[in-house]
Coordinates of C-alpha atoms in Angstrom, one line a residue:
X1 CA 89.2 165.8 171.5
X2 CA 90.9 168.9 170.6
X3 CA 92.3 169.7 167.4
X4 CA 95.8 169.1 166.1
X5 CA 98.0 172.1 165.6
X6 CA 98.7 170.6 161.7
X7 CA 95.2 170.2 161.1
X8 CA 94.7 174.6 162.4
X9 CA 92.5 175.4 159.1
X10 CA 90.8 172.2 159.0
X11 CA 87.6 171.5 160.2
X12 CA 86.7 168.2 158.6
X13 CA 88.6 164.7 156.8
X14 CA 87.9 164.3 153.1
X15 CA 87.1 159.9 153.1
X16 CA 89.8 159.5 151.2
X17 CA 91.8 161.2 154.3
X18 CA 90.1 158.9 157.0
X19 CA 91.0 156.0 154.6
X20 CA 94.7 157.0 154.9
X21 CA 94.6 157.8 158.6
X22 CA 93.2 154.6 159.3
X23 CA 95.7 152.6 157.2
X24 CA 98.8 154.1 158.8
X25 CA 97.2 153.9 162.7
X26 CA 96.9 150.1 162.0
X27 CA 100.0 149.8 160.9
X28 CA 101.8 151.9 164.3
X29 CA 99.7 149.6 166.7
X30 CA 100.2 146.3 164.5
X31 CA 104.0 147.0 164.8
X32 CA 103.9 147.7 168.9
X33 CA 101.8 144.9 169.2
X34 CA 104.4 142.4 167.6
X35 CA 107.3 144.0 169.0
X36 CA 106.1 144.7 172.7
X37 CA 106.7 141.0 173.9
X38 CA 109.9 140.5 171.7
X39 CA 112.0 141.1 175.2
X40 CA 110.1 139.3 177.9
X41 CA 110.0 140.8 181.5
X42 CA 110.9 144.5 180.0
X43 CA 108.7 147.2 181.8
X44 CA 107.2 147.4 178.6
X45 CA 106.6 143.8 178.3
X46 CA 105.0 143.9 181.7
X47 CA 102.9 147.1 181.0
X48 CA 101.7 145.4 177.9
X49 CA 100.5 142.0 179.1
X50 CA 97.3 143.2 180.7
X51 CA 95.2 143.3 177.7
X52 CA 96.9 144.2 174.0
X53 CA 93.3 144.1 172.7
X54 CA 92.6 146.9 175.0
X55 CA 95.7 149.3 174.2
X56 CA 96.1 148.2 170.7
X57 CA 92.0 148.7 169.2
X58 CA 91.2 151.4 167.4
X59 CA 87.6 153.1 166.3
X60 CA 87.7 154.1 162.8
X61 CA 88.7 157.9 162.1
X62 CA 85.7 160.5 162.5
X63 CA 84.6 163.0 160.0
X64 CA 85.6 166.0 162.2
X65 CA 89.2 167.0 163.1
X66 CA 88.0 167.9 166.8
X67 CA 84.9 166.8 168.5
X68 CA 85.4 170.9 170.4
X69 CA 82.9 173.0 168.6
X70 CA 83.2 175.8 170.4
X71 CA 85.2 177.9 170.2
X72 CA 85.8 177.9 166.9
X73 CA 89.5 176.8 166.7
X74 CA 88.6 173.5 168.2
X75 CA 90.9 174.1 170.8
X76 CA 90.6 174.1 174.7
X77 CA 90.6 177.4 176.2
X78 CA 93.6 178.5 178.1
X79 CA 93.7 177.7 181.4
X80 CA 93.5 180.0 184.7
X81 CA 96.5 180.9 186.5
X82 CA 95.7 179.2 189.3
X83 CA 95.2 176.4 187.3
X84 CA 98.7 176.5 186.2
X85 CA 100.0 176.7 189.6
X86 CA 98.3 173.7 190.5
X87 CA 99.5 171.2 187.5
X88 CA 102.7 173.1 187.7
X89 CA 102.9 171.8 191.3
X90 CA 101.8 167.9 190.5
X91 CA 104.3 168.3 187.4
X92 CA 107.0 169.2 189.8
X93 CA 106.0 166.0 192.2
X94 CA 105.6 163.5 188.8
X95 CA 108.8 164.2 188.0
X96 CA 110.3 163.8 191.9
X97 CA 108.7 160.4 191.4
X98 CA 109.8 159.5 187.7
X99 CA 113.8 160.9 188.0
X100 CA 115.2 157.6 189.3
X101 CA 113.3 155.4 186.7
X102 CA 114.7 155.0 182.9
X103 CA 112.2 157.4 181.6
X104 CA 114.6 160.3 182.9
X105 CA 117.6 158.1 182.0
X106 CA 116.6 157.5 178.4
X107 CA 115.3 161.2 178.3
X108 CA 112.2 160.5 177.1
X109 CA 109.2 163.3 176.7
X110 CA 107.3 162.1 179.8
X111 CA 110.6 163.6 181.7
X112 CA 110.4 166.7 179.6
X113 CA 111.5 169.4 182.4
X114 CA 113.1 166.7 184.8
X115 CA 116.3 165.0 185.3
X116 CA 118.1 162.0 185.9
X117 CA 119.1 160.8 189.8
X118 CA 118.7 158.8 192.9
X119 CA 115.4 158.1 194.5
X120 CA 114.0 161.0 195.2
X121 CA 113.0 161.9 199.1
X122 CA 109.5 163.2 197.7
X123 CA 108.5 159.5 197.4
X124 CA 107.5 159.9 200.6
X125 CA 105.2 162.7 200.7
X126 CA 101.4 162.5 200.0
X127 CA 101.0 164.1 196.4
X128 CA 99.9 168.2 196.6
X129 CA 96.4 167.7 195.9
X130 CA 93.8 164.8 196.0
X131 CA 92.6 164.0 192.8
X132 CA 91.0 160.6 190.7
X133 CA 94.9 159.7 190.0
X134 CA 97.1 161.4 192.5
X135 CA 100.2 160.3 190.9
X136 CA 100.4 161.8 187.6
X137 CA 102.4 160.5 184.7
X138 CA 102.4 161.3 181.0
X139 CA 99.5 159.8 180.0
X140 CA 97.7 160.8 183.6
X141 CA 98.2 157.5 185.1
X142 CA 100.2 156.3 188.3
X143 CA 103.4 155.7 187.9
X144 CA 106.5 154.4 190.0
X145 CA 104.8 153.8 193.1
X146 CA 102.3 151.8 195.0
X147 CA 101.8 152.6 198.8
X148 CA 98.1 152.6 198.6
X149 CA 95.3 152.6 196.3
X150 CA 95.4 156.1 196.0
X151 CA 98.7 156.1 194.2
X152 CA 97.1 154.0 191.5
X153 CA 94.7 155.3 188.4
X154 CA 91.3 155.3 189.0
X155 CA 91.0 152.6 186.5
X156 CA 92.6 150.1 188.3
X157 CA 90.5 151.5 191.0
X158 CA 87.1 150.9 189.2
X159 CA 86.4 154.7 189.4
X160 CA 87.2 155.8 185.9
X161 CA 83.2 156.4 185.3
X162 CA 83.1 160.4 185.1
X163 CA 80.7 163.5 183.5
X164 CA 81.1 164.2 181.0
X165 CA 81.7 161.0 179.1
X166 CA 83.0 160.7 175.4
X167 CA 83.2 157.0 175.1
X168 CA 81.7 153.8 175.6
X169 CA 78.3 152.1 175.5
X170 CA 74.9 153.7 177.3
X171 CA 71.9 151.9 177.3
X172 CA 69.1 154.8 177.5
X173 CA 65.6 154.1 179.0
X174 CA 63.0 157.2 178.6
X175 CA 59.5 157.4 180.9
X176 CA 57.3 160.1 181.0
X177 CA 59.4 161.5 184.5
X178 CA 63.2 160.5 183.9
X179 CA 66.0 159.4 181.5
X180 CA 68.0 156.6 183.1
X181 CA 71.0 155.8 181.1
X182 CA 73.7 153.1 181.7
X183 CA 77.1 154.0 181.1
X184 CA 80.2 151.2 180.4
X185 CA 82.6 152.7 181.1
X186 CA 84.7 149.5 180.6
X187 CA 85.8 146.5 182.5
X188 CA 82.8 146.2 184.3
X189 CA 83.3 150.1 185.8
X190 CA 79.6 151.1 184.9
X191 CA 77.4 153.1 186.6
X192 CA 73.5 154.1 186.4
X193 CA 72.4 157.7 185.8
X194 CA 68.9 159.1 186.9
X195 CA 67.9 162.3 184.9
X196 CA 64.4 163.3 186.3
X197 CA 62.9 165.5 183.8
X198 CA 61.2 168.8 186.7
X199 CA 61.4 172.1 186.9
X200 CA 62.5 171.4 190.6
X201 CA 65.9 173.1 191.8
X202 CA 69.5 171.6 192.4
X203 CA 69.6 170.0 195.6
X204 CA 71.9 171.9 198.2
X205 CA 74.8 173.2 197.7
X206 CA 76.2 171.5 200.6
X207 CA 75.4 168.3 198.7
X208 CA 78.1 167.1 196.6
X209 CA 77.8 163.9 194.5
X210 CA 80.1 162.2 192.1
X211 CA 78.5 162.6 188.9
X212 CA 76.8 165.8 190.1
X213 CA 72.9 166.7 190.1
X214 CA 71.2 166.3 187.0
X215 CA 67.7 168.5 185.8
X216 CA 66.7 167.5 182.4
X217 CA 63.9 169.5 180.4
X218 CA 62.5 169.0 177.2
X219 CA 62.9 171.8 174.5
X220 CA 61.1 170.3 171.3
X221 CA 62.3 167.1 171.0
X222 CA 65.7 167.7 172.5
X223 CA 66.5 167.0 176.2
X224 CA 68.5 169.3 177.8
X225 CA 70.2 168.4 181.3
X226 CA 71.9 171.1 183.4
X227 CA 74.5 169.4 185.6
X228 CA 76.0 171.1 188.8
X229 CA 76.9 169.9 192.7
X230 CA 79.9 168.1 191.7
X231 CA 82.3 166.2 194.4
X232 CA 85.5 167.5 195.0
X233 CA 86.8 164.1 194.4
X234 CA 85.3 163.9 191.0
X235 CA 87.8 165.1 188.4
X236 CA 87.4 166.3 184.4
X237 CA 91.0 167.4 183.3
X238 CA 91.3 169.2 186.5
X239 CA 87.8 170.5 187.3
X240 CA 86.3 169.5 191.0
X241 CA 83.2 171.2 192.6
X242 CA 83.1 173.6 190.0
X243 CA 82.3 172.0 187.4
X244 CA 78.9 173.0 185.0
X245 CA 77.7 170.8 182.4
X246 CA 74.9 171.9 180.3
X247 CA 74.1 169.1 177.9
X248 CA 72.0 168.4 175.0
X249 CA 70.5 165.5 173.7
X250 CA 69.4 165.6 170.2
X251 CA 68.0 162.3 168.3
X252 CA 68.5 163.0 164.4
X253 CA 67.2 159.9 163.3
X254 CA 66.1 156.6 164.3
X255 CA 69.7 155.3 164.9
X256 CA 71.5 158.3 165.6
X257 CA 71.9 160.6 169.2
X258 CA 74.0 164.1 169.0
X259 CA 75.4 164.8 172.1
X260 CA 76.2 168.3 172.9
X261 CA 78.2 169.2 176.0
X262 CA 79.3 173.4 177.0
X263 CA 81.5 172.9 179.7
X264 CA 82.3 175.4 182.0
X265 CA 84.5 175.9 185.7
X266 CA 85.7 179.9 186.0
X267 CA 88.8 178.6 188.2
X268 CA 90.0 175.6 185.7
X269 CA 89.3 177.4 181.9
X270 CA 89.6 181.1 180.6
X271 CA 86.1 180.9 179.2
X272 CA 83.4 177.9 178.6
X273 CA 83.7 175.1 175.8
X274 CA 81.5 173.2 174.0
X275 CA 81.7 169.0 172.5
X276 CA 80.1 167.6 170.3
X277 CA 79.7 164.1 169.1
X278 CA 77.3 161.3 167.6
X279 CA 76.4 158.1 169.0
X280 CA 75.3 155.4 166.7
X281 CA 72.7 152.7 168.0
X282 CA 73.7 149.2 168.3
X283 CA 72.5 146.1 167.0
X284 CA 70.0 144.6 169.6
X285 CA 72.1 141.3 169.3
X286 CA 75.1 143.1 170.0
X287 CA 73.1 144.7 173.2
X288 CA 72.3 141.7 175.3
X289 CA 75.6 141.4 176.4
X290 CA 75.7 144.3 178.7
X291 CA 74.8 143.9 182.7
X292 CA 75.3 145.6 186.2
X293 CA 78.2 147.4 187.1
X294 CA 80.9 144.7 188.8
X295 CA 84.5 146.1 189.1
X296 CA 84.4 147.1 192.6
X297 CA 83.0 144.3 194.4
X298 CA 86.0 141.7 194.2
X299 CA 88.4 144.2 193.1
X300 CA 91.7 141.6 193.5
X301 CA 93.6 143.4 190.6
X302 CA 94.1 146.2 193.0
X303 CA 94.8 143.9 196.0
X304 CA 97.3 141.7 193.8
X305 CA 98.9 145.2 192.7
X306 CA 99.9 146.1 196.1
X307 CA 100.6 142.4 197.3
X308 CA 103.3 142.9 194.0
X309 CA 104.5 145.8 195.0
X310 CA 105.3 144.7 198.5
X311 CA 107.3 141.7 197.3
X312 CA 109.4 143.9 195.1
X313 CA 110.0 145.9 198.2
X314 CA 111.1 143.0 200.1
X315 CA 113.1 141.3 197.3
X316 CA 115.4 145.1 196.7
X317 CA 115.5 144.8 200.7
X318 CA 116.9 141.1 200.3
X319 CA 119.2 141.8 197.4
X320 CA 116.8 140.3 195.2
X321 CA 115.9 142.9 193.0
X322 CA 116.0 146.2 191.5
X323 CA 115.2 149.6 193.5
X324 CA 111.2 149.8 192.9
X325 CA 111.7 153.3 192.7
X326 CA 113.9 153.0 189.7
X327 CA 110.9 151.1 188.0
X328 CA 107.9 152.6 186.2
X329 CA 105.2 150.4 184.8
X330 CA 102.5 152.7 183.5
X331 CA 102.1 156.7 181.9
X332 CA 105.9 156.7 181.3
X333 CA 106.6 156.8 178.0
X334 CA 108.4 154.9 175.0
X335 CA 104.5 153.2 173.7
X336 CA 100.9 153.9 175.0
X337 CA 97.6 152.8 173.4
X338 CA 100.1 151.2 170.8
X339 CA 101.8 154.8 169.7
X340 CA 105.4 155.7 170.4
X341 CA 105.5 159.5 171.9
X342 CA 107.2 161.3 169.1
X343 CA 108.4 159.9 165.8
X344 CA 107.1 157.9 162.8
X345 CA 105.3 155.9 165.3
X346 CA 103.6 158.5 167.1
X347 CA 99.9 159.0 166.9
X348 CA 99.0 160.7 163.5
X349 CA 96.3 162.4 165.0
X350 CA 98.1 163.9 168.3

């Protein structure tokens, strides 16, 4: 989303410089694709089973070096000190949670600012604050511990589906009175939006939804949506109730959407932000395959997750098996999405 520090002065790839990108990313995530199952029943192996096609696919590079438009250095602002003292407090719990596991051993970045040691007694405290993925890890995903579905990512959860979005499918359906789009969000975790297009208010402020409120207007031919009333269960990058979404939705041609997004929480950033980026219409072949939303409703991932981790539980209690705590099975490190965390193997575009 943001741009890299190397690419500071650059606001756009030459094709020749996509070309390359492309080459070398397929290369990283053909290698970790190979070698990931090379020592069966690592953590590693058993992180990558689930789906390689998933964490190994890559879209082709984009033109732009940062899909942030605003401001100007295609940066996210700074955040708010309060902010800070937040992550600074979930970091602080991570890292209680991580400092048994081989990611401190190994010292690998994920444990940047930790240590190495027994179990920690913070395993057994309710993490500082509630949000999507309570149990943060490197890449924002639970880690090294399952005691409920709360400790788990909100993928595994089937709630990933969040404003604003910057990937996936939407199917878009436009009436004289309301946009209703279709987001899929992925394995089945979709969800329906309503946009009525009125000069009505925001509902109540004492009415908090998920996705927020949504007022769309027209102005010319581009639909603008302002987006407030958010839960404080919903969660963008650390943004809750506060969060203001003012987006614009341009069509340019007859297969081609700009999405505009300006961003805004006073508590979270330092000043608003704007994101930009173009969505390219689908064959209608290709479109027939998407349907309802379906992840929730027979959920048995998450109930065999838990099942899992209660075994392991039992088998350490029985001599069986390792300390769970000393295991960590996702957002710790070593290869994610098919890229190493630092090296010739990291992502060339982190």
């Amino acid at each position: 989303m943001q741009r890299p520090a190397k690419y500071a002065s650059k606001e756009t790839f030459t094709d020749e410089e996509r070309a390359a990108l492309d080459k070398q990313i397929a290369e990283i995530v053909g290698r970790e694709a190979s070698e990931e199952r090379r020592q069966r029943g690592t953590e590693q192996d058993v992180g990558g089973a689930y789906n390689a096609a998933v964490f190994t696919s890559h879209l082709r590079t984009g033109r732009r070096t940062s899909m942030i438009i605003d401001p100007p250095d295609g940066r996210i602002p700074a955040i708010t000190a309060e902010e800070q003292k937040k992550r600074n407090e979930l970091r602080e719990y991570s890292l209680a949670l991580l400092q048994a596991t081989d990611v401190c051993k190994n010292k690998l970045p994920a444990c940047a600012g930790g240590k190495y040691g027994p179990p920690s007694p913070r395993r057994a405290e309710t993490p500082p604050y509630y949000i999507m993925n309570a149990v943060v890890g490197s890449g924002g995903g639970a880690i090294s511990r399952s005691d409920g579905p709360e400790d788990r990512g909100h993928g595994e959860r089937c709630m990933a589906a969040a404003l604003p979005d910057f990937g996936g499918f939407r199917r878009i359906v436009q009436s004289r009175d309301q946009v209703s789009m279709l987001y899929d969000v992925g394995q089945g975790q979709g969800w329906i939006r309503v946009i009525p297009i009125t000069q009505a208010p925001h509902v109540a402020k004492n009415v908090r939804l998920w996705w927020g409120d949504s007022r769309g207007r027209w102005e010319g031919k581009t639909l603008v949506v302002d987006v407030t009333n958010f839960s404080p269960k919903s969660n963008f990058q650390g943004s809750h109730e506060n969060l203001h979404l003012v987006e614009r939705w341009e069509r340019l041609d007859s297969e081609t959407i700009k999405y505009t997004v300006t961003i805004e929480d006073a508590t979270v950033w330092t000043k608003p932000w704007t994101v930009t980026h173009e969505l390219k219409k689908q064959k209608d072949e290709d479109n027939r395959i998407y349907s309802e939303p379906r992840c929730h409703e027979g959920n048995y991932g998450m109930a065999g997750l838990l099942v899992g981790a209660r075994e392991l539980e039992r088998a350490f209690a029985a001599g069986r098996g390792p300390n769970p705590a000393t295991q960590c099975l996702g957002g710790c490190g070593g290869f994610a999405g098919g890229f190493a965390d630092e090296g010739a193997d990291a992502n060339p575009l982190r």
